Tab-separated table of C-alpha atoms in Angstrom:
chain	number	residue	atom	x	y	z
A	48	UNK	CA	0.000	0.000	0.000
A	49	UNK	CA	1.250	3.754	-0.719
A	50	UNK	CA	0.648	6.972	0.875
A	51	UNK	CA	1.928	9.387	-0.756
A	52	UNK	CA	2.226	12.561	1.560
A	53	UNK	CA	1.730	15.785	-0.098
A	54	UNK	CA	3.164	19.044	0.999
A	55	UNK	CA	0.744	21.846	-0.646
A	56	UNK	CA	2.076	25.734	-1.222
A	57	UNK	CA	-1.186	27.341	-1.828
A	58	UNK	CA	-2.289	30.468	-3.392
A	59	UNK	CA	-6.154	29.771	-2.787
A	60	UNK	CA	-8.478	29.785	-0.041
A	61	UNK	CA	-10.507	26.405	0.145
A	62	UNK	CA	-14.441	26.965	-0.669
A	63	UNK	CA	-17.100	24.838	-0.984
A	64	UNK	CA	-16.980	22.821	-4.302
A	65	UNK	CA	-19.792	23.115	-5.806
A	66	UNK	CA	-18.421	21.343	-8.292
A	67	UNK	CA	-15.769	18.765	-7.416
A	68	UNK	CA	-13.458	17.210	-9.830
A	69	UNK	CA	-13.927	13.300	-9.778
A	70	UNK	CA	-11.088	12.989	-11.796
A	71	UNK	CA	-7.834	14.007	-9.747
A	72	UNK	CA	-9.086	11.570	-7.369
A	73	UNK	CA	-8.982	8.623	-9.330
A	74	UNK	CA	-6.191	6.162	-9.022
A	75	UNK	CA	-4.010	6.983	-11.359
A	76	UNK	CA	-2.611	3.311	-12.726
A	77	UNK	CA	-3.971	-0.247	-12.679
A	78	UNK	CA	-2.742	-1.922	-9.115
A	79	UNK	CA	-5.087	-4.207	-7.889
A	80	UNK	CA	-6.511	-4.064	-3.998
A	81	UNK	CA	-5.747	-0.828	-1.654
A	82	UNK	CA	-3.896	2.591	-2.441
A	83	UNK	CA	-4.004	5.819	-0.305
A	84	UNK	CA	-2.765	9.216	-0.261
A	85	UNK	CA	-2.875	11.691	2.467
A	86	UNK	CA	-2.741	15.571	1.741
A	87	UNK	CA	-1.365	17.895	4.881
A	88	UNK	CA	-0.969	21.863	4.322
A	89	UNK	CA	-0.121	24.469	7.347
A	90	UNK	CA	0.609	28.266	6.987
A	91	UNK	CA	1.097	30.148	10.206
A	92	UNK	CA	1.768	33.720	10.236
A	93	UNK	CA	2.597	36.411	13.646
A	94	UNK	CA	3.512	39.246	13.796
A	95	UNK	CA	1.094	42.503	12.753
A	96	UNK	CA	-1.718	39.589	12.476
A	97	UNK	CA	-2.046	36.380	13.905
A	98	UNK	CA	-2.846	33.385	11.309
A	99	UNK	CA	-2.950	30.351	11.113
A	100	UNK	CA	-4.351	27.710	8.500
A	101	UNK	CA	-4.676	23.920	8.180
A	102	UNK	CA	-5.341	21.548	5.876
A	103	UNK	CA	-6.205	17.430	5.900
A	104	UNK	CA	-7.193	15.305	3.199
A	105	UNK	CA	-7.527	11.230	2.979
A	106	UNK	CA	-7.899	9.587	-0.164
A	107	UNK	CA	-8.712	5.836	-0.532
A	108	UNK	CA	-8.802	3.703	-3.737
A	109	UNK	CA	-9.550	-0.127	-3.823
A	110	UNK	CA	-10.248	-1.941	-7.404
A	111	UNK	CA	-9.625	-5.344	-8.750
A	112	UNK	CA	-10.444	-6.669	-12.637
A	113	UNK	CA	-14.103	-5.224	-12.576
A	114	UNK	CA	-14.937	-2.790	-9.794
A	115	UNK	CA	-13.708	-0.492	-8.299
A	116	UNK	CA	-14.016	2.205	-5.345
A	117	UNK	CA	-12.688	5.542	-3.999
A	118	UNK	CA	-13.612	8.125	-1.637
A	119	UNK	CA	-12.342	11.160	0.396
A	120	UNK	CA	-12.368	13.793	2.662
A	121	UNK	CA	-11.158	16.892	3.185
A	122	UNK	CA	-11.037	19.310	6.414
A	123	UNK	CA	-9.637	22.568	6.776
A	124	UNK	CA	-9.667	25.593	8.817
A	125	UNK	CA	-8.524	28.981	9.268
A	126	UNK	CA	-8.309	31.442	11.903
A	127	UNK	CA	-6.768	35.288	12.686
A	128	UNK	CA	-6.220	37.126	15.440
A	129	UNK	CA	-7.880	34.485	17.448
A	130	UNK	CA	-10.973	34.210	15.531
A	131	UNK	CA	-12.448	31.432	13.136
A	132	UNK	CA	-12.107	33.152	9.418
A	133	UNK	CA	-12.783	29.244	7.365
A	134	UNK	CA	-13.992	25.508	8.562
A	135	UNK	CA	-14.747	23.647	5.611
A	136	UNK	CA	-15.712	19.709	5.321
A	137	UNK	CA	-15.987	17.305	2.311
A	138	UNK	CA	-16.739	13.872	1.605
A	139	UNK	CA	-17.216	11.706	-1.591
A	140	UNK	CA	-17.400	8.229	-2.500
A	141	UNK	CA	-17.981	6.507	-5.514
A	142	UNK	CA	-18.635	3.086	-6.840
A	143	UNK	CA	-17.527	2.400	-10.334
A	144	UNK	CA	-18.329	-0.789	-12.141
A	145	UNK	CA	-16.384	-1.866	-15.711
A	146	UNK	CA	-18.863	-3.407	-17.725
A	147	UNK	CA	-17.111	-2.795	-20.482
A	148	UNK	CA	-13.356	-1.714	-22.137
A	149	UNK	CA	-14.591	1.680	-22.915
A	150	UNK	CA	-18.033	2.000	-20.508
A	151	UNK	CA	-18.523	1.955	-16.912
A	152	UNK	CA	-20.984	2.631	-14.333
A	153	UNK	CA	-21.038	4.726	-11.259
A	154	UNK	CA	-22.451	5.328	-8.411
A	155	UNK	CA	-22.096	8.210	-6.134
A	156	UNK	CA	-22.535	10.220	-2.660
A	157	UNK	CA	-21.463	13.142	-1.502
A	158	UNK	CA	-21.326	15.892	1.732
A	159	UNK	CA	-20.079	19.196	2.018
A	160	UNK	CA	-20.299	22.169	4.516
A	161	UNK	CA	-18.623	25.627	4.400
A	162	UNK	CA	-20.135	28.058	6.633
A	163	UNK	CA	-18.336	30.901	5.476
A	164	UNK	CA	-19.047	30.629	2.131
A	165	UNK	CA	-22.955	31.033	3.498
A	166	UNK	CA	-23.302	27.006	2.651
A	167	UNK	CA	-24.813	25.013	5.879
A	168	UNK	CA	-24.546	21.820	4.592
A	169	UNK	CA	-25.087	20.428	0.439
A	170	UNK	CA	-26.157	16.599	0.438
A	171	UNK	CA	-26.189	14.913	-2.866
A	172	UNK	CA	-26.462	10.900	-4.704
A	173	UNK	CA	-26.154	10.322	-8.273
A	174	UNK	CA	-25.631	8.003	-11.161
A	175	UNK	CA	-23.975	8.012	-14.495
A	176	UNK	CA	-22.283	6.650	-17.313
A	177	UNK	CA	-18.361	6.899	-18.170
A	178	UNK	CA	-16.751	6.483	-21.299
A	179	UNK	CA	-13.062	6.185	-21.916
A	180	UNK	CA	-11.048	6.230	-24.954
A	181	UNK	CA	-7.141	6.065	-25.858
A	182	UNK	CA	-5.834	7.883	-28.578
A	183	UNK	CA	-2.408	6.659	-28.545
A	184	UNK	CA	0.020	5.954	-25.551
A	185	UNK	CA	0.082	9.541	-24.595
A	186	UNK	CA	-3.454	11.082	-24.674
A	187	UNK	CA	-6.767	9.795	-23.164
A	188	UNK	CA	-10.071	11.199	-23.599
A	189	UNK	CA	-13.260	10.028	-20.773
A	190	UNK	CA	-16.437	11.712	-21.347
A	191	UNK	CA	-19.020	11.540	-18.494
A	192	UNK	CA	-23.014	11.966	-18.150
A	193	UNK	CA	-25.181	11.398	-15.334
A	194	UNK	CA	-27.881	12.688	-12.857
A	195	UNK	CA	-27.824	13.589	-9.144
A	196	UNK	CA	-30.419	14.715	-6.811
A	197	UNK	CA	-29.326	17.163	-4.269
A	198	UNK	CA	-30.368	19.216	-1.274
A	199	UNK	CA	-28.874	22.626	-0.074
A	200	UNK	CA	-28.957	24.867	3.114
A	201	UNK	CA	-27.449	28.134	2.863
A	202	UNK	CA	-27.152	30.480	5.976
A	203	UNK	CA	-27.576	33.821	5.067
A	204	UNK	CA	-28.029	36.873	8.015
A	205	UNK	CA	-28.964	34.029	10.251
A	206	UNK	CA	-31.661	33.045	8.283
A	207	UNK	CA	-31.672	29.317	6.461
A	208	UNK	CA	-32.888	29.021	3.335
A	209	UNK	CA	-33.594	25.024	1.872
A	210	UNK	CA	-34.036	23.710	-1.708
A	211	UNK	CA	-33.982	20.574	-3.365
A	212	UNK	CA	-33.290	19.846	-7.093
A	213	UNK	CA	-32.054	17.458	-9.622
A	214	UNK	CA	-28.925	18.578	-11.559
A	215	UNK	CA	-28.017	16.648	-15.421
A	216	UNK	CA	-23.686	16.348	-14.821
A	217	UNK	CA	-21.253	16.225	-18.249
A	218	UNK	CA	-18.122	16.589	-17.792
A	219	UNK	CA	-14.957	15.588	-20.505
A	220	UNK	CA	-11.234	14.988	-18.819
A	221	UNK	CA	-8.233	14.678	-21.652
A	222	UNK	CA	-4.858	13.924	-20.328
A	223	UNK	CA	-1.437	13.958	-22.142
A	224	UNK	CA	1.499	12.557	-21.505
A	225	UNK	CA	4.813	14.560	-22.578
A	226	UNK	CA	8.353	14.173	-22.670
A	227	UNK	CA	8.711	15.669	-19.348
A	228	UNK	CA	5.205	16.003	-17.773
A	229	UNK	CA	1.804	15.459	-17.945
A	230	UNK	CA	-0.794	18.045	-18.838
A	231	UNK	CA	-4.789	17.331	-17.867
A	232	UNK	CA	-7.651	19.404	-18.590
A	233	UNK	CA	-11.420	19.116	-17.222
A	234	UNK	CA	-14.267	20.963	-18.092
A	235	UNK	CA	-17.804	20.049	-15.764
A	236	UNK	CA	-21.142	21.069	-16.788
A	237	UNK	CA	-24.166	21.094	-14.419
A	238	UNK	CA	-27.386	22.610	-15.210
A	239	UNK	CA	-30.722	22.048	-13.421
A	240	UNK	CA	-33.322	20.061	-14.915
A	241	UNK	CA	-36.138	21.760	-13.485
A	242	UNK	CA	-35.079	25.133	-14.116
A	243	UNK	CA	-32.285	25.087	-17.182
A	244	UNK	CA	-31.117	28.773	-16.289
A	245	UNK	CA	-29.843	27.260	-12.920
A	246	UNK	CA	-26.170	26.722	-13.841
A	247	UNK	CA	-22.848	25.516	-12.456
A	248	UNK	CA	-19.887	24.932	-14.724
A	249	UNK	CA	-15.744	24.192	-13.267
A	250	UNK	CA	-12.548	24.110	-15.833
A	251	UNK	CA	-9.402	23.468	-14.276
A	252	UNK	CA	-5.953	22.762	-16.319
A	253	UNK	CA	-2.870	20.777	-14.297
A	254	UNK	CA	0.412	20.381	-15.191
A	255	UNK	CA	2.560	17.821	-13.236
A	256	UNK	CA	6.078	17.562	-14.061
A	257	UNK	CA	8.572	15.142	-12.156
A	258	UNK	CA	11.069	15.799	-10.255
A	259	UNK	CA	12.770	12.845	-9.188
A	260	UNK	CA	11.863	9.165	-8.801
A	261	UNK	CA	9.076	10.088	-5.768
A	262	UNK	CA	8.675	13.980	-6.116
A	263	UNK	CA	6.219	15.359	-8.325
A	264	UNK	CA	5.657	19.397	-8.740
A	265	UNK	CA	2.245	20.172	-9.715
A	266	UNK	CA	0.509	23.317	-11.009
A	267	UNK	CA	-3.195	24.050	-10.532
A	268	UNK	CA	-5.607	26.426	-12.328
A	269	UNK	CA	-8.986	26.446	-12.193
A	270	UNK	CA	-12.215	28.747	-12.598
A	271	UNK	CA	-15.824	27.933	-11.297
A	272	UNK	CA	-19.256	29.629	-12.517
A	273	UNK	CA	-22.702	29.707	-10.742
A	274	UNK	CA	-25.541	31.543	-11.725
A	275	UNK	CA	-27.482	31.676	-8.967
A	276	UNK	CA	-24.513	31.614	-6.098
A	277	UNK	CA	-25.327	32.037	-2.098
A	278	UNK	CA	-26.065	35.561	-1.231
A	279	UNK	CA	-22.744	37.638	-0.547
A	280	UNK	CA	-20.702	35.447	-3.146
A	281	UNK	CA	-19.655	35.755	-6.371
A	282	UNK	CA	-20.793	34.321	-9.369
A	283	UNK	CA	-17.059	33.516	-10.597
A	284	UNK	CA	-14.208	31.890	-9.021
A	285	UNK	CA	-10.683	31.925	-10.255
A	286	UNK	CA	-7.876	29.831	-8.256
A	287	UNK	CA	-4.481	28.762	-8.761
A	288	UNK	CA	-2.395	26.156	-6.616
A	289	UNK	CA	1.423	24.738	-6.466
A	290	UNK	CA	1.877	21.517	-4.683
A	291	UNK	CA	4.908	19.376	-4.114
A	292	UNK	CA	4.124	15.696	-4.172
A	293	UNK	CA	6.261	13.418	-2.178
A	294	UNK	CA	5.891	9.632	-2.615
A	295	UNK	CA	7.061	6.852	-0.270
């Protein structure tokens, strides 16, 4: 079993994920049984202002010929001068099943909560179709559709506001492999089925490029759109990340 133990230098604050990308949690080769990998981050700062910030993440992968599943978690939190700024949870887990070379099944559950971001809690399951498909050696394209039903509390001014709602998913994830690195790119697509204005979309681009036998330095960009966001927030998001990847 690995765990890989991952050292983040972060240029973004963590919010809720409205949408969450499936893919960078997938195992990334073929071993059979259990995998792991464990994310830590901690930024501390004194002086004129008193910060600190802390970040855990668990991710578990078991699979043999036909099935296979993953899940995890993230918590972080943030304070200053004493006083809670960010405390964020999230959980997924997901159950795929290989019918096929190119199509799979999966099945799917999911729990966030960031307070600060006005979200109380967002409980969701879903279902859907993947399809996969090699180019070559060095590019892949998977292609995604499925449905998910879920239910939101935002906290806004101390007042909670509830909804429930059914959300279509697409999303398409190509990866290339280069000489020195590999380059992945993910675009998500969520619209409401009940009310088609009611949309979320997330494209993030990663480049990870080796540097040595265990160590990995990966780049992060991403950008996330909502039309109908949690009072106080924006309807845009733009993030970018640098993590070093240790494995052993």
């Amino acid at each position: 079993m690995r765990f890989p133990l991952l050292a983040a230098f972060s240029l973004l604050s963590f919010t809720a994920q409205a949408i969450t990308n499936v893919e960078e949690k997938r195992a990334g080769d073929d071993q059979l049984g259990w995998s792991g990998k464990a994310e830590i981050g901690f930024d501390a700062e004194s002086g004129n202002n008193e910060k600190r910030k802390w970040n855990l993440g668990l991710n578990g992968n078991w699979q043999d010929d036909n099935k296979r599943f993953f899940t995890w978690g993230n918590r972080s939190y943030e304070s200053s001068n004493g006083e809670r700024t960010d405390d964020d949870t999230f959980i997924h887990s997901r159950l795929v099943l290989n019918r096929r070379d190119t199509w799979s099944e999966e099945f799917y559950a999911q729990y966030e909560r960031d307070p600060f971001a006005a979200l109380a809690h967002r409980a969701l399951i879903g279902a859907g179709m993947r399809y996969q498909h090699a180019f070559d050696e060095q590019t892949r394209l998977y292609q995604g559709i499925g449905l998910f039903h879920e239910e939101v509390r935002e906290r806004v001014l101390n007042e909670d506001n509830s909804s429930q709602l059914t959300r279509l998913s697409l999303y398409t994830h190509i990866q290339w492999k280069l000489a020195y690195s590999k380059l992945q790119s993910t675009l998500y697509f969520q619209p409401s089925v009940d009310e088609p204005s009611d949309q979320r979309a997330l494209w993030q681009l990663a480049v990870t490029l080796p540097l040595g036998t265990h160590t990995d330095l990966k780049w992060q960009w991403q950008s996330r759109w909502d039309t109908r966001p949690p009072e106080g927030t924006e309807y845009h998001n733009h993030q970018t990340q640098l993590k070093l990847v240790v494995r052993f």
